C-alpha cells in the first residue's frame, strides 16, 4: 500500500502524458498554444510499467491528463494499457474536448470509464474569449455523444473567472437540469506569473456554495475514490454541481492522489515544485524497485499544500486538479 505519515492512503494516480496544449486559455497559456518539443514524454512501455507498479501498491483509479492528452497519437493505446492493468478499476480522461467528437468511440472501446471536459462558459462568445477557440458547439455535441453512448461518468470543468463567467450560474444550473452530468467549478489559483490576472479574475468558490445552499442544493457524501470536489445535488436536477476550492480549510485532509508528469517525475502534491525522477526505474519490467521507491517517497509527503503562503508550485494547467 501507499500510505503516508498522516495515514492517508493513495489509490488515485494523476498521470500527465504531455505538457503541450493546443488551446490558449487566458488563465493558463495567454501567450498562445504550447506545442513545444515532446521528445522527452513517457513512452507506452514506460507508462505500462509505471501503472503496474502503482496498481500493485493499491492504486485503483488512473486519470490521464495533460496539457491536452489527445495530442498524443497513442492516447487510445495508453487508455487500453491502463485499463488492462490488473487492479486498475477506473480509467478517466481530462480533455479540452478538441477531439471528443472524433475519438470518443475509440476511447470507449479502449476501456475509458469517465471523462472530464473543460467548458469555461456555455456562451460561445465568452468561451472563445477565454480559450481562444471558437469550438463550443462541437465540444457540447461531443459531451452529448458521451452521455448518449453510456459513458459511466461525464463531468465538465469550469474555472471560475470574475469577469467572464461569474454571473452565469443560472445558465450552468439550467444545463444540468435534465442532464446526468457533474459540472464542477474550479477556483482560479495564483501562480508565480499570473498575480495581476489572479487579482482581476479570482472568485471564491464559497460565493457559489452559498448560492447553491440558498437554492436547496445539498452536499453529497464523498466516496473513497473521489477527487477533490465537493459535490452538490438537488431533487429538481438530474445533474450535480461540484466545487473545487484549493484554498478552503482541510482541502488536503483526505488527499488520496499522487501525480506523475509526462517526463516521469513524481509530485507528492499537485501544487508543489518539488519532484522526484522515476524514469530510471521504468527501464525494465521488474516493478519492485519502483514500488519500494514509491513507498519510501510518500512518507515525505507534507500534511498540506502551501497555497496560503503564496506558493502554487508548478501547477499551470488547471486540468491537473480537475478530478
PDB file of C-alpha atoms in Angstrom:
ATOM      1  CA  UNK A   1       0.000   0.000   0.000  1.00  0.00           C
ATOM      2  CA  UNK A   2       0.942   3.633  -0.424  1.00  0.00           C
ATOM      3  CA  UNK A   3       0.311   5.244   2.963  1.00  0.00           C
ATOM      4  CA  UNK A   4       1.931   8.443   4.204  1.00  0.00           C
ATOM      5  CA  UNK A   5       2.928   9.583   7.679  1.00  0.00           C
ATOM      6  CA  UNK A   6      -0.578  11.018   8.224  1.00  0.00           C
ATOM      7  CA  UNK A   7      -2.311   7.692   7.494  1.00  0.00           C
ATOM      8  CA  UNK A   8      -3.577   8.874   4.110  1.00  0.00           C
ATOM      9  CA  UNK A   9      -3.892   6.070   1.581  1.00  0.00           C
ATOM     10  CA  UNK A  10      -3.176   6.814  -2.074  1.00  0.00           C
ATOM     11  CA  UNK A  11      -5.353   4.942  -4.538  1.00  0.00           C
ATOM     12  CA  UNK A  12      -5.605   7.569  -7.297  1.00  0.00           C
ATOM     13  CA  UNK A  13      -2.900   8.386  -9.854  1.00  0.00           C
ATOM     14  CA  UNK A  14      -2.946  11.565 -11.960  1.00  0.00           C
ATOM     15  CA  UNK A  15      -0.806  10.738 -14.976  1.00  0.00           C
ATOM     16  CA  UNK A  16       0.129  13.556 -17.334  1.00  0.00           C
ATOM     17  CA  UNK A  17       1.111  12.218 -20.745  1.00  0.00           C
ATOM     18  CA  UNK A  18       2.035  15.565 -22.328  1.00  0.00           C
ATOM     19  CA  UNK A  19       2.642  19.117 -21.189  1.00  0.00           C
ATOM     20  CA  UNK A  20       1.590  20.505 -24.588  1.00  0.00           C
ATOM     21  CA  UNK A  21      -1.808  22.035 -25.297  1.00  0.00           C
ATOM     22  CA  UNK A  22      -3.446  23.412 -28.428  1.00  0.00           C
ATOM     23  CA  UNK A  23      -5.743  25.926 -26.687  1.00  0.00           C
ATOM     24  CA  UNK A  24      -4.597  29.301 -25.343  1.00  0.00           C
ATOM     25  CA  UNK A  25      -6.779  29.756 -22.275  1.00  0.00           C
ATOM     26  CA  UNK A  26      -6.236  33.139 -20.669  1.00  0.00           C
ATOM     27  CA  UNK A  27      -5.641  31.645 -17.221  1.00  0.00           C
ATOM     28  CA  UNK A  28      -3.128  29.072 -18.446  1.00  0.00           C
ATOM     29  CA  UNK A  29      -1.483  29.877 -21.787  1.00  0.00           C
ATOM     30  CA  UNK A  30      -2.267  33.549 -22.518  1.00  0.00           C
ATOM     31  CA  UNK A  31       0.709  33.825 -24.885  1.00  0.00           C
ATOM     32  CA  UNK A  32      -0.601  31.140 -27.200  1.00  0.00           C
ATOM     33  CA  UNK A  33      -0.725  27.330 -27.541  1.00  0.00           C
ATOM     34  CA  UNK A  34       2.136  25.309 -26.139  1.00  0.00           C
ATOM     35  CA  UNK A  35       3.013  22.570 -28.609  1.00  0.00           C
ATOM     36  CA  UNK A  36       6.717  22.580 -27.842  1.00  0.00           C
ATOM     37  CA  UNK A  37       9.106  19.653 -28.243  1.00  0.00           C
ATOM     38  CA  UNK A  38       7.636  16.444 -26.854  1.00  0.00           C
ATOM     39  CA  UNK A  39      10.618  14.149 -27.297  1.00  0.00           C
ATOM     40  CA  UNK A  40      11.007  13.508 -23.546  1.00  0.00           C
ATOM     41  CA  UNK A  41       7.472  12.242 -22.918  1.00  0.00           C
ATOM     42  CA  UNK A  42       6.985   8.851 -21.306  1.00  0.00           C
ATOM     43  CA  UNK A  43       6.773   6.032 -23.821  1.00  0.00           C
ATOM     44  CA  UNK A  44       3.969   3.485 -23.837  1.00  0.00           C
ATOM     45  CA  UNK A  45       6.192   0.720 -22.333  1.00  0.00           C
ATOM     46  CA  UNK A  46       7.262   3.119 -19.552  1.00  0.00           C
ATOM     47  CA  UNK A  47       3.645   4.011 -18.851  1.00  0.00           C
ATOM     48  CA  UNK A  48       2.714   0.325 -18.619  1.00  0.00           C
ATOM     49  CA  UNK A  49       5.491  -0.302 -16.080  1.00  0.00           C
ATOM     50  CA  UNK A  50       4.561   2.775 -14.079  1.00  0.00           C
ATOM     51  CA  UNK A  51       0.862   1.923 -13.850  1.00  0.00           C
ATOM     52  CA  UNK A  52       1.615  -1.703 -12.985  1.00  0.00           C
ATOM     53  CA  UNK A  53       3.762  -0.673 -10.014  1.00  0.00           C
ATOM     54  CA  UNK A  54       1.119   1.744  -8.769  1.00  0.00           C
ATOM     55  CA  UNK A  55      -1.590  -0.908  -9.159  1.00  0.00           C
ATOM     56  CA  UNK A  56       0.435  -3.423  -7.163  1.00  0.00           C
ATOM     57  CA  UNK A  57       0.566  -0.804  -4.408  1.00  0.00           C
ATOM     58  CA  UNK A  58      -3.200  -0.366  -4.288  1.00  0.00           C
ATOM     59  CA  UNK A  59      -3.912   2.268  -6.928  1.00  0.00           C
ATOM     60  CA  UNK A  60      -7.374   1.693  -8.335  1.00  0.00           C
ATOM     61  CA  UNK A  61      -8.010   4.807 -10.435  1.00  0.00           C
ATOM     62  CA  UNK A  62      -5.885   6.432 -13.125  1.00  0.00           C
ATOM     63  CA  UNK A  63      -6.721   9.843 -14.546  1.00  0.00           C
ATOM     64  CA  UNK A  64      -4.941  10.667 -17.795  1.00  0.00           C
ATOM     65  CA  UNK A  65      -4.264  14.401 -18.037  1.00  0.00           C
ATOM     66  CA  UNK A  66      -2.013  16.962 -19.730  1.00  0.00           C
ATOM     67  CA  UNK A  67      -1.619  19.541 -21.184  1.00  0.00           C
ATOM     68  CA  UNK A  68      -4.084  18.157 -23.685  1.00  0.00           C
ATOM     69  CA  UNK A  69      -3.728  14.349 -23.708  1.00  0.00           C
ATOM     70  CA  UNK A  70      -5.445  13.896 -27.065  1.00  0.00           C
ATOM     71  CA  UNK A  71      -2.386  15.459 -28.723  1.00  0.00           C
ATOM     72  CA  UNK A  72      -0.703  12.101 -28.128  1.00  0.00           C
ATOM     73  CA  UNK A  73      -1.350   9.903 -31.164  1.00  0.00           C
ATOM     74  CA  UNK A  74      -1.111   6.845 -28.910  1.00  0.00           C
ATOM     75  CA  UNK A  75      -3.741   8.037 -26.403  1.00  0.00           C
ATOM     76  CA  UNK A  76      -6.057   5.138 -27.236  1.00  0.00           C
ATOM     77  CA  UNK A  77      -3.225   2.666 -26.595  1.00  0.00           C
ATOM     78  CA  UNK A  78      -2.439   4.402 -23.295  1.00  0.00           C
ATOM     79  CA  UNK A  79      -6.075   4.138 -22.181  1.00  0.00           C
ATOM     80  CA  UNK A  80      -6.103   0.432 -23.082  1.00  0.00           C
ATOM     81  CA  UNK A  81      -2.815  -0.203 -21.283  1.00  0.00           C
ATOM     82  CA  UNK A  82      -4.108   1.396 -18.081  1.00  0.00           C
ATOM     83  CA  UNK A  83      -7.449  -0.401 -18.242  1.00  0.00           C
ATOM     84  CA  UNK A  84      -5.838  -3.779 -18.879  1.00  0.00           C
ATOM     85  CA  UNK A  85      -3.551  -3.461 -15.841  1.00  0.00           C
ATOM     86  CA  UNK A  86      -4.591  -5.850 -13.085  1.00  0.00           C
ATOM     87  CA  UNK A  87      -6.042  -3.888 -10.176  1.00  0.00           C
ATOM     88  CA  UNK A  88      -6.999  -0.744 -12.079  1.00  0.00           C
ATOM     89  CA  UNK A  89     -10.752  -0.365 -11.768  1.00  0.00           C
ATOM     90  CA  UNK A  90     -11.314   3.010 -13.395  1.00  0.00           C
ATOM     91  CA  UNK A  91      -9.595   4.969 -16.158  1.00  0.00           C
ATOM     92  CA  UNK A  92     -10.598   8.605 -16.608  1.00  0.00           C
ATOM     93  CA  UNK A  93      -9.538  11.314 -19.032  1.00  0.00           C
ATOM     94  CA  UNK A  94      -9.408  15.106 -18.688  1.00  0.00           C
ATOM     95  CA  UNK A  95      -9.550  16.908 -22.039  1.00  0.00           C
ATOM     96  CA  UNK A  96     -10.350  20.250 -23.620  1.00  0.00           C
ATOM     97  CA  UNK A  97     -12.745  18.376 -25.908  1.00  0.00           C
ATOM     98  CA  UNK A  98     -10.935  19.260 -29.131  1.00  0.00           C
ATOM     99  CA  UNK A  99     -11.046  15.661 -30.419  1.00  0.00           C
ATOM    100  CA  UNK A 100     -14.007  14.428 -28.406  1.00  0.00           C
ATOM    101  CA  UNK A 101     -16.397  14.076 -31.348  1.00  0.00           C
ATOM    102  CA  UNK A 102     -13.854  12.276 -33.486  1.00  0.00           C
ATOM    103  CA  UNK A 103     -12.227   9.927 -30.985  1.00  0.00           C
ATOM    104  CA  UNK A 104     -14.825   9.203 -28.281  1.00  0.00           C
ATOM    105  CA  UNK A 105     -15.783   5.822 -29.727  1.00  0.00           C
ATOM    106  CA  UNK A 106     -12.161   4.680 -29.878  1.00  0.00           C
ATOM    107  CA  UNK A 107     -11.534   5.831 -26.325  1.00  0.00           C
ATOM    108  CA  UNK A 108     -14.565   3.923 -25.071  1.00  0.00           C
ATOM    109  CA  UNK A 109     -13.576   0.772 -26.933  1.00  0.00           C
ATOM    110  CA  UNK A 110     -10.153   1.027 -25.286  1.00  0.00           C
ATOM    111  CA  UNK A 111     -11.838   0.976 -21.875  1.00  0.00           C
ATOM    112  CA  UNK A 112     -12.333   4.606 -20.854  1.00  0.00           C
ATOM    113  CA  UNK A 113     -14.749   4.804 -17.916  1.00  0.00           C
ATOM    114  CA  UNK A 114     -15.061   8.535 -17.270  1.00  0.00           C
ATOM    115  CA  UNK A 115     -14.340  11.823 -18.976  1.00  0.00           C
ATOM    116  CA  UNK A 116     -13.881  15.410 -17.796  1.00  0.00           C
ATOM    117  CA  UNK A 117     -14.226  18.179 -20.369  1.00  0.00           C
ATOM    118  CA  UNK A 118     -13.128  21.780 -19.795  1.00  0.00           C
ATOM    119  CA  UNK A 119     -16.012  24.164 -20.515  1.00  0.00           C
ATOM    120  CA  UNK A 120     -15.389  27.624 -19.054  1.00  0.00           C
ATOM    121  CA  UNK A 121     -18.603  29.138 -20.411  1.00  0.00           C
ATOM    122  CA  UNK A 122     -21.809  27.993 -22.084  1.00  0.00           C
ATOM    123  CA  UNK A 123     -21.850  31.226 -24.060  1.00  0.00           C
ATOM    124  CA  UNK A 124     -19.977  30.774 -27.340  1.00  0.00           C
ATOM    125  CA  UNK A 125     -18.525  34.286 -27.415  1.00  0.00           C
ATOM    126  CA  UNK A 126     -17.272  34.069 -23.825  1.00  0.00           C
ATOM    127  CA  UNK A 127     -15.851  30.605 -24.441  1.00  0.00           C
ATOM    128  CA  UNK A 128     -13.971  31.954 -27.471  1.00  0.00           C
ATOM    129  CA  UNK A 129     -12.674  34.907 -25.445  1.00  0.00           C
ATOM    130  CA  UNK A 130     -11.358  32.708 -22.634  1.00  0.00           C
ATOM    131  CA  UNK A 131      -9.938  29.797 -24.648  1.00  0.00           C
ATOM    132  CA  UNK A 132      -9.012  31.415 -27.945  1.00  0.00           C
ATOM    133  CA  UNK A 133     -11.011  28.687 -29.705  1.00  0.00           C
ATOM    134  CA  UNK A 134     -14.418  29.035 -31.341  1.00  0.00           C
ATOM    135  CA  UNK A 135     -15.379  25.406 -30.757  1.00  0.00           C
ATOM    136  CA  UNK A 136     -18.047  25.420 -28.053  1.00  0.00           C
ATOM    137  CA  UNK A 137     -20.872  23.903 -30.193  1.00  0.00           C
ATOM    138  CA  UNK A 138     -18.651  20.996 -31.289  1.00  0.00           C
ATOM    139  CA  UNK A 139     -17.471  20.357 -27.730  1.00  0.00           C
ATOM    140  CA  UNK A 140     -21.009  20.404 -26.337  1.00  0.00           C
ATOM    141  CA  UNK A 141     -22.038  17.998 -29.096  1.00  0.00           C
ATOM    142  CA  UNK A 142     -19.194  15.705 -28.054  1.00  0.00           C
ATOM    143  CA  UNK A 143     -20.436  15.819 -24.466  1.00  0.00           C
ATOM    144  CA  UNK A 144     -23.943  14.886 -25.655  1.00  0.00           C
ATOM    145  CA  UNK A 145     -22.429  11.988 -27.592  1.00  0.00           C
ATOM    146  CA  UNK A 146     -20.598  10.780 -24.491  1.00  0.00           C
ATOM    147  CA  UNK A 147     -23.828  10.754 -22.487  1.00  0.00           C
ATOM    148  CA  UNK A 148     -25.752   9.055 -25.301  1.00  0.00           C
ATOM    149  CA  UNK A 149     -23.025   6.430 -25.638  1.00  0.00           C
ATOM    150  CA  UNK A 150     -23.388   5.450 -21.993  1.00  0.00           C
ATOM    151  CA  UNK A 151     -20.099   6.852 -20.702  1.00  0.00           C
ATOM    152  CA  UNK A 152     -20.092   5.997 -16.997  1.00  0.00           C
ATOM    153  CA  UNK A 153     -19.238   9.470 -15.715  1.00  0.00           C
ATOM    154  CA  UNK A 154     -19.284  12.704 -17.677  1.00  0.00           C
ATOM    155  CA  UNK A 155     -18.045  15.850 -15.960  1.00  0.00           C
ATOM    156  CA  UNK A 156     -17.485  19.440 -17.014  1.00  0.00           C
ATOM    157  CA  UNK A 157     -14.713  21.572 -15.519  1.00  0.00           C
ATOM    158  CA  UNK A 158     -15.247  25.331 -15.311  1.00  0.00           C
ATOM    159  CA  UNK A 159     -12.589  27.699 -13.992  1.00  0.00           C
ATOM    160  CA  UNK A 160     -14.267  30.497 -12.052  1.00  0.00           C
ATOM    161  CA  UNK A 161     -13.413  33.862 -13.617  1.00  0.00           C
ATOM    162  CA  UNK A 162     -14.874  37.022 -12.123  1.00  0.00           C
ATOM    163  CA  UNK A 163     -15.045  38.988 -15.379  1.00  0.00           C
ATOM    164  CA  UNK A 164     -16.166  36.138 -17.635  1.00  0.00           C
ATOM    165  CA  UNK A 165     -18.484  33.578 -16.025  1.00  0.00           C
ATOM    166  CA  UNK A 166     -19.233  34.831 -12.501  1.00  0.00           C
ATOM    167  CA  UNK A 167     -22.806  35.756 -13.441  1.00  0.00           C
ATOM    168  CA  UNK A 168     -23.517  32.645 -15.497  1.00  0.00           C
ATOM    169  CA  UNK A 169     -24.519  30.315 -12.636  1.00  0.00           C
ATOM    170  CA  UNK A 170     -28.190  30.257 -13.795  1.00  0.00           C
ATOM    171  CA  UNK A 171     -27.057  29.072 -17.252  1.00  0.00           C
ATOM    172  CA  UNK A 172     -24.903  26.315 -15.749  1.00  0.00           C
ATOM    173  CA  UNK A 173     -27.723  25.192 -13.444  1.00  0.00           C
ATOM    174  CA  UNK A 174     -30.142  25.036 -16.347  1.00  0.00           C
ATOM    175  CA  UNK A 175     -27.606  22.942 -18.279  1.00  0.00           C
ATOM    176  CA  UNK A 176     -27.583  20.215 -15.591  1.00  0.00           C
ATOM    177  CA  UNK A 177     -31.341  20.306 -15.001  1.00  0.00           C
ATOM    178  CA  UNK A 178     -32.029  17.420 -17.406  1.00  0.00           C
ATOM    179  CA  UNK A 179     -28.517  16.069 -17.960  1.00  0.00           C
ATOM    180  CA  UNK A 180     -26.889  13.452 -15.723  1.00  0.00           C
ATOM    181  CA  UNK A 181     -23.545  15.229 -15.644  1.00  0.00           C
ATOM    182  CA  UNK A 182     -21.445  16.805 -12.915  1.00  0.00           C
ATOM    183  CA  UNK A 183     -20.404  20.381 -13.563  1.00  0.00           C
ATOM    184  CA  UNK A 184     -17.581  21.482 -11.292  1.00  0.00           C
ATOM    185  CA  UNK A 185     -16.346  24.997 -10.633  1.00  0.00           C
ATOM    186  CA  UNK A 186     -12.605  25.270 -10.016  1.00  0.00           C
ATOM    187  CA  UNK A 187     -11.193  28.242  -8.140  1.00  0.00           C
ATOM    188  CA  UNK A 188      -8.551  30.136 -10.067  1.00  0.00           C
ATOM    189  CA  UNK A 189      -5.172  29.728  -8.372  1.00  0.00           C
ATOM    190  CA  UNK A 190      -2.392  32.224  -8.039  1.00  0.00           C
ATOM    191  CA  UNK A 191       0.786  31.113  -9.816  1.00  0.00           C
ATOM    192  CA  UNK A 192       4.245  32.600  -9.967  1.00  0.00           C
ATOM    193  CA  UNK A 193       3.480  34.547 -13.133  1.00  0.00           C
ATOM    194  CA  UNK A 194      -0.242  35.392 -13.024  1.00  0.00           C
ATOM    195  CA  UNK A 195      -0.599  37.604  -9.958  1.00  0.00           C
ATOM    196  CA  UNK A 196      -2.175  40.521 -11.847  1.00  0.00           C
ATOM    197  CA  UNK A 197      -4.585  38.195 -13.676  1.00  0.00           C
ATOM    198  CA  UNK A 198      -5.402  36.454 -10.379  1.00  0.00           C
ATOM    199  CA  UNK A 199      -6.295  39.754  -8.715  1.00  0.00           C
ATOM    200  CA  UNK A 200      -8.593  40.651 -11.603  1.00  0.00           C
ATOM    201  CA  UNK A 201     -10.300  37.291 -12.034  1.00  0.00           C
ATOM    202  CA  UNK A 202     -10.258  35.338  -8.770  1.00  0.00           C
ATOM    203  CA  UNK A 203     -13.679  34.457  -7.424  1.00  0.00           C
ATOM    204  CA  UNK A 204     -14.071  32.395  -4.275  1.00  0.00           C
ATOM    205  CA  UNK A 205     -15.945  29.148  -4.665  1.00  0.00           C
ATOM    206  CA  UNK A 206     -17.619  29.963  -1.354  1.00  0.00           C
ATOM    207  CA  UNK A 207     -19.817  32.518  -3.129  1.00  0.00           C
ATOM    208  CA  UNK A 208     -21.131  29.782  -5.449  1.00  0.00           C
ATOM    209  CA  UNK A 209     -21.511  27.451  -2.480  1.00  0.00           C
ATOM    210  CA  UNK A 210     -23.711  29.966  -0.653  1.00  0.00           C
ATOM    211  CA  UNK A 211     -25.927  30.444  -3.711  1.00  0.00           C
ATOM    212  CA  UNK A 212     -26.369  26.689  -4.071  1.00  0.00           C
ATOM    213  CA  UNK A 213     -27.300  26.215  -0.421  1.00  0.00           C
ATOM    214  CA  UNK A 214     -29.836  29.044  -0.614  1.00  0.00           C
ATOM    215  CA  UNK A 215     -31.467  27.293  -3.581  1.00  0.00           C
ATOM    216  CA  UNK A 216     -31.782  23.947  -1.810  1.00  0.00           C
ATOM    217  CA  UNK A 217     -28.715  22.093  -3.096  1.00  0.00           C
ATOM    218  CA  UNK A 218     -27.325  19.536  -0.640  1.00  0.00           C
ATOM    219  CA  UNK A 219     -23.795  18.219  -0.130  1.00  0.00           C
ATOM    220  CA  UNK A 220     -23.264  14.598  -1.171  1.00  0.00           C
ATOM    221  CA  UNK A 221     -21.119  12.134   0.781  1.00  0.00           C
ATOM    222  CA  UNK A 222     -17.711  11.683  -0.827  1.00  0.00           C
ATOM    223  CA  UNK A 223     -16.673   8.176  -1.889  1.00  0.00           C
ATOM    224  CA  UNK A 224     -13.153   6.904  -1.220  1.00  0.00           C
ATOM    225  CA  UNK A 225     -12.006   7.054  -4.857  1.00  0.00           C
ATOM    226  CA  UNK A 226     -13.324  10.580  -5.467  1.00  0.00           C
ATOM    227  CA  UNK A 227     -11.234  13.588  -6.388  1.00  0.00           C
ATOM    228  CA  UNK A 228     -11.132  16.888  -4.509  1.00  0.00           C
ATOM    229  CA  UNK A 229     -14.567  18.242  -5.497  1.00  0.00           C
ATOM    230  CA  UNK A 230     -17.429  18.836  -3.080  1.00  0.00           C
ATOM    231  CA  UNK A 231     -20.491  17.571  -4.961  1.00  0.00           C
ATOM    232  CA  UNK A 232     -23.984  19.054  -4.503  1.00  0.00           C
ATOM    233  CA  UNK A 233     -27.288  17.610  -5.711  1.00  0.00           C
ATOM    234  CA  UNK A 234     -30.865  18.883  -5.919  1.00  0.00           C
ATOM    235  CA  UNK A 235     -34.077  16.875  -6.329  1.00  0.00           C
ATOM    236  CA  UNK A 236     -35.170  19.024  -9.285  1.00  0.00           C
ATOM    237  CA  UNK A 237     -31.966  18.469 -11.241  1.00  0.00           C
ATOM    238  CA  UNK A 238     -30.583  15.318 -12.858  1.00  0.00           C
ATOM    239  CA  UNK A 239     -27.025  16.635 -12.755  1.00  0.00           C
ATOM    240  CA  UNK A 240     -24.756  17.741  -9.939  1.00  0.00           C
ATOM    241  CA  UNK A 241     -22.690  20.821  -9.193  1.00  0.00           C
ATOM    242  CA  UNK A 242     -19.186  20.408  -7.783  1.00  0.00           C
ATOM    243  CA  UNK A 243     -16.781  22.857  -6.185  1.00  0.00           C
ATOM    244  CA  UNK A 244     -13.004  22.523  -6.137  1.00  0.00           C
ATOM    245  CA  UNK A 245     -11.663  25.071  -3.665  1.00  0.00           C
ATOM    246  CA  UNK A 246      -7.935  24.574  -3.022  1.00  0.00           C
ATOM    247  CA  UNK A 247      -7.832  27.478  -0.560  1.00  0.00           C
ATOM    248  CA  UNK A 248     -10.557  26.028   1.642  1.00  0.00           C
ATOM    249  CA  UNK A 249      -9.944  24.654   5.127  1.00  0.00           C
ATOM    250  CA  UNK A 250      -8.961  20.957   5.295  1.00  0.00           C
ATOM    251  CA  UNK A 251      -8.666  20.643   1.496  1.00  0.00           C
ATOM    252  CA  UNK A 252      -5.761  18.218   1.973  1.00  0.00           C
ATOM    253  CA  UNK A 253      -7.185  16.185   4.849  1.00  0.00           C
ATOM    254  CA  UNK A 254      -8.470  13.323   2.700  1.00  0.00           C
ATOM    255  CA  UNK A 255      -5.944  13.539  -0.129  1.00  0.00           C
ATOM    256  CA  UNK A 256      -5.777  10.219  -1.990  1.00  0.00           C
ATOM    257  CA  UNK A 257      -3.865  11.153  -5.142  1.00  0.00           C
ATOM    258  CA  UNK A 258      -0.348  11.422  -6.472  1.00  0.00           C
ATOM    259  CA  UNK A 259       0.805  12.960  -9.723  1.00  0.00           C
ATOM    260  CA  UNK A 260       3.371  11.793 -12.260  1.00  0.00           C
ATOM    261  CA  UNK A 261       4.397  14.163 -15.038  1.00  0.00           C
ATOM    262  CA  UNK A 262       4.820  13.336 -18.707  1.00  0.00           C
ATOM    263  CA  UNK A 263       8.570  13.100 -18.124  1.00  0.00           C
ATOM    264  CA  UNK A 264       8.306  10.605 -15.287  1.00  0.00           C
ATOM    265  CA  UNK A 265       8.571  12.989 -12.357  1.00  0.00           C
ATOM    266  CA  UNK A 266       6.708  12.141  -9.159  1.00  0.00           C
ATOM    267  CA  UNK A 267       4.899  15.041  -7.475  1.00  0.00           C
ATOM    268  CA  UNK A 268       3.701  14.135  -3.999  1.00  0.00           C
ATOM    269  CA  UNK A 269       1.436  17.187  -4.038  1.00  0.00           C
ATOM    270  CA  UNK A 270      -0.437  18.550  -7.051  1.00  0.00           C
ATOM    271  CA  UNK A 271       0.784  22.044  -6.201  1.00  0.00           C
ATOM    272  CA  UNK A 272       4.435  21.562  -5.330  1.00  0.00           C
ATOM    273  CA  UNK A 273       7.555  22.475  -7.292  1.00  0.00           C
ATOM    274  CA  UNK A 274       9.431  19.596  -5.711  1.00  0.00           C
ATOM    275  CA  UNK A 275       9.545  16.335  -7.583  1.00  0.00           C
ATOM    276  CA  UNK A 276      11.468  13.089  -7.779  1.00  0.00           C
ATOM    277  CA  UNK A 277      12.556  11.461 -11.006  1.00  0.00           C
ATOM    278  CA  UNK A 278      11.210   7.951 -11.560  1.00  0.00           C
ATOM    279  CA  UNK A 279      12.367   7.443 -15.108  1.00  0.00           C
ATOM    280  CA  UNK A 280      15.437   5.375 -14.294  1.00  0.00           C
ATOM    281  CA  UNK A 281      13.120   2.897 -12.567  1.00  0.00           C
ATOM    282  CA  UNK A 282      10.964   2.439 -15.674  1.00  0.00           C
ATOM    283  CA  UNK A 283      13.574   0.824 -17.898  1.00  0.00           C
ATOM    284  CA  UNK A 284      12.864  -2.841 -17.132  1.00  0.00           C
ATOM    285  CA  UNK A 285       9.871  -4.975 -16.256  1.00  0.00           C
ATOM    286  CA  UNK A 286      10.739  -5.612 -12.599  1.00  0.00           C
ATOM    287  CA  UNK A 287       8.279  -3.444 -10.609  1.00  0.00           C
ATOM    288  CA  UNK A 288       9.808  -3.974  -7.167  1.00  0.00           C
ATOM    289  CA  UNK A 289      12.477  -1.209  -7.209  1.00  0.00           C
ATOM    290  CA  UNK A 290       9.852   1.340  -8.235  1.00  0.00           C
ATOM    291  CA  UNK A 291       7.381   0.031  -5.665  1.00  0.00           C
ATOM    292  CA  UNK A 292       9.933   0.335  -2.873  1.00  0.00           C
ATOM    293  CA  UNK A 293      10.877   3.818  -4.062  1.00  0.00           C
ATOM    294  CA  UNK A 294       7.247   4.975  -4.043  1.00  0.00           C
ATOM    295  CA  UNK A 295       6.601   3.546  -0.581  1.00  0.00           C
ATOM    296  CA  UNK A 296       9.543   5.496   0.819  1.00  0.00           C
ATOM    297  CA  UNK A 297       8.691   8.627  -1.114  1.00  0.00           C
ATOM    298  CA  UNK A 298       5.126   9.029   0.178  1.00  0.00           C
ATOM    299  CA  UNK A 299       6.416   9.122   3.742  1.00  0.00           C
ATOM    300  CA  UNK A 300       7.835  12.533   2.875  1.00  0.00           C
ATOM    301  CA  UNK A 301       4.509  13.992   1.769  1.00  0.00           C
ATOM    302  CA  UNK A 302       3.623  17.148   3.701  1.00  0.00           C
ATOM    303  CA  UNK A 303       0.411  17.455   5.692  1.00  0.00           C
ATOM    304  CA  UNK A 304      -0.868  20.265   3.463  1.00  0.00           C
ATOM    305  CA  UNK A 305      -0.074  22.337   0.396  1.00  0.00           C
ATOM    306  CA  UNK A 306       1.403  25.829   0.754  1.00  0.00           C
ATOM    307  CA  UNK A 307      -1.110  27.803  -1.279  1.00  0.00           C
ATOM    308  CA  UNK A 308      -1.917  30.066   1.648  1.00  0.00           C
ATOM    309  CA  UNK A 309       1.736  31.108   1.743  1.00  0.00           C
ATOM    310  CA  UNK A 310       1.502  32.159  -1.905  1.00  0.00           C
ATOM    311  CA  UNK A 311       3.383  29.123  -3.199  1.00  0.00           C
ATOM    312  CA  UNK A 312       1.461  27.478  -6.023  1.00  0.00           C
ATOM    313  CA  UNK A 313       4.350  25.352  -7.168  1.00  0.00           C
ATOM    314  CA  UNK A 314       4.413  24.008 -10.705  1.00  0.00           C
ATOM    315  CA  UNK A 315       0.659  23.970 -11.273  1.00  0.00           C
ATOM    316  CA  UNK A 316      -0.048  25.703 -14.558  1.00  0.00           C
ATOM    317  CA  UNK A 317      -2.658  23.533 -16.221  1.00  0.00           C
ATOM    318  CA  UNK A 318      -5.752  23.531 -14.003  1.00  0.00           C
ATOM    319  CA  UNK A 319      -6.687  20.218 -15.579  1.00  0.00           C
ATOM    320  CA  UNK A 320      -4.237  18.795 -13.073  1.00  0.00           C
ATOM    321  CA  UNK A 321      -6.712  19.260 -10.229  1.00  0.00           C
ATOM    322  CA  UNK A 322      -9.994  18.814 -12.070  1.00  0.00           C
ATOM    323  CA  UNK A 323     -10.589  15.243 -10.930  1.00  0.00           C
TER     324      UNK A 323
END
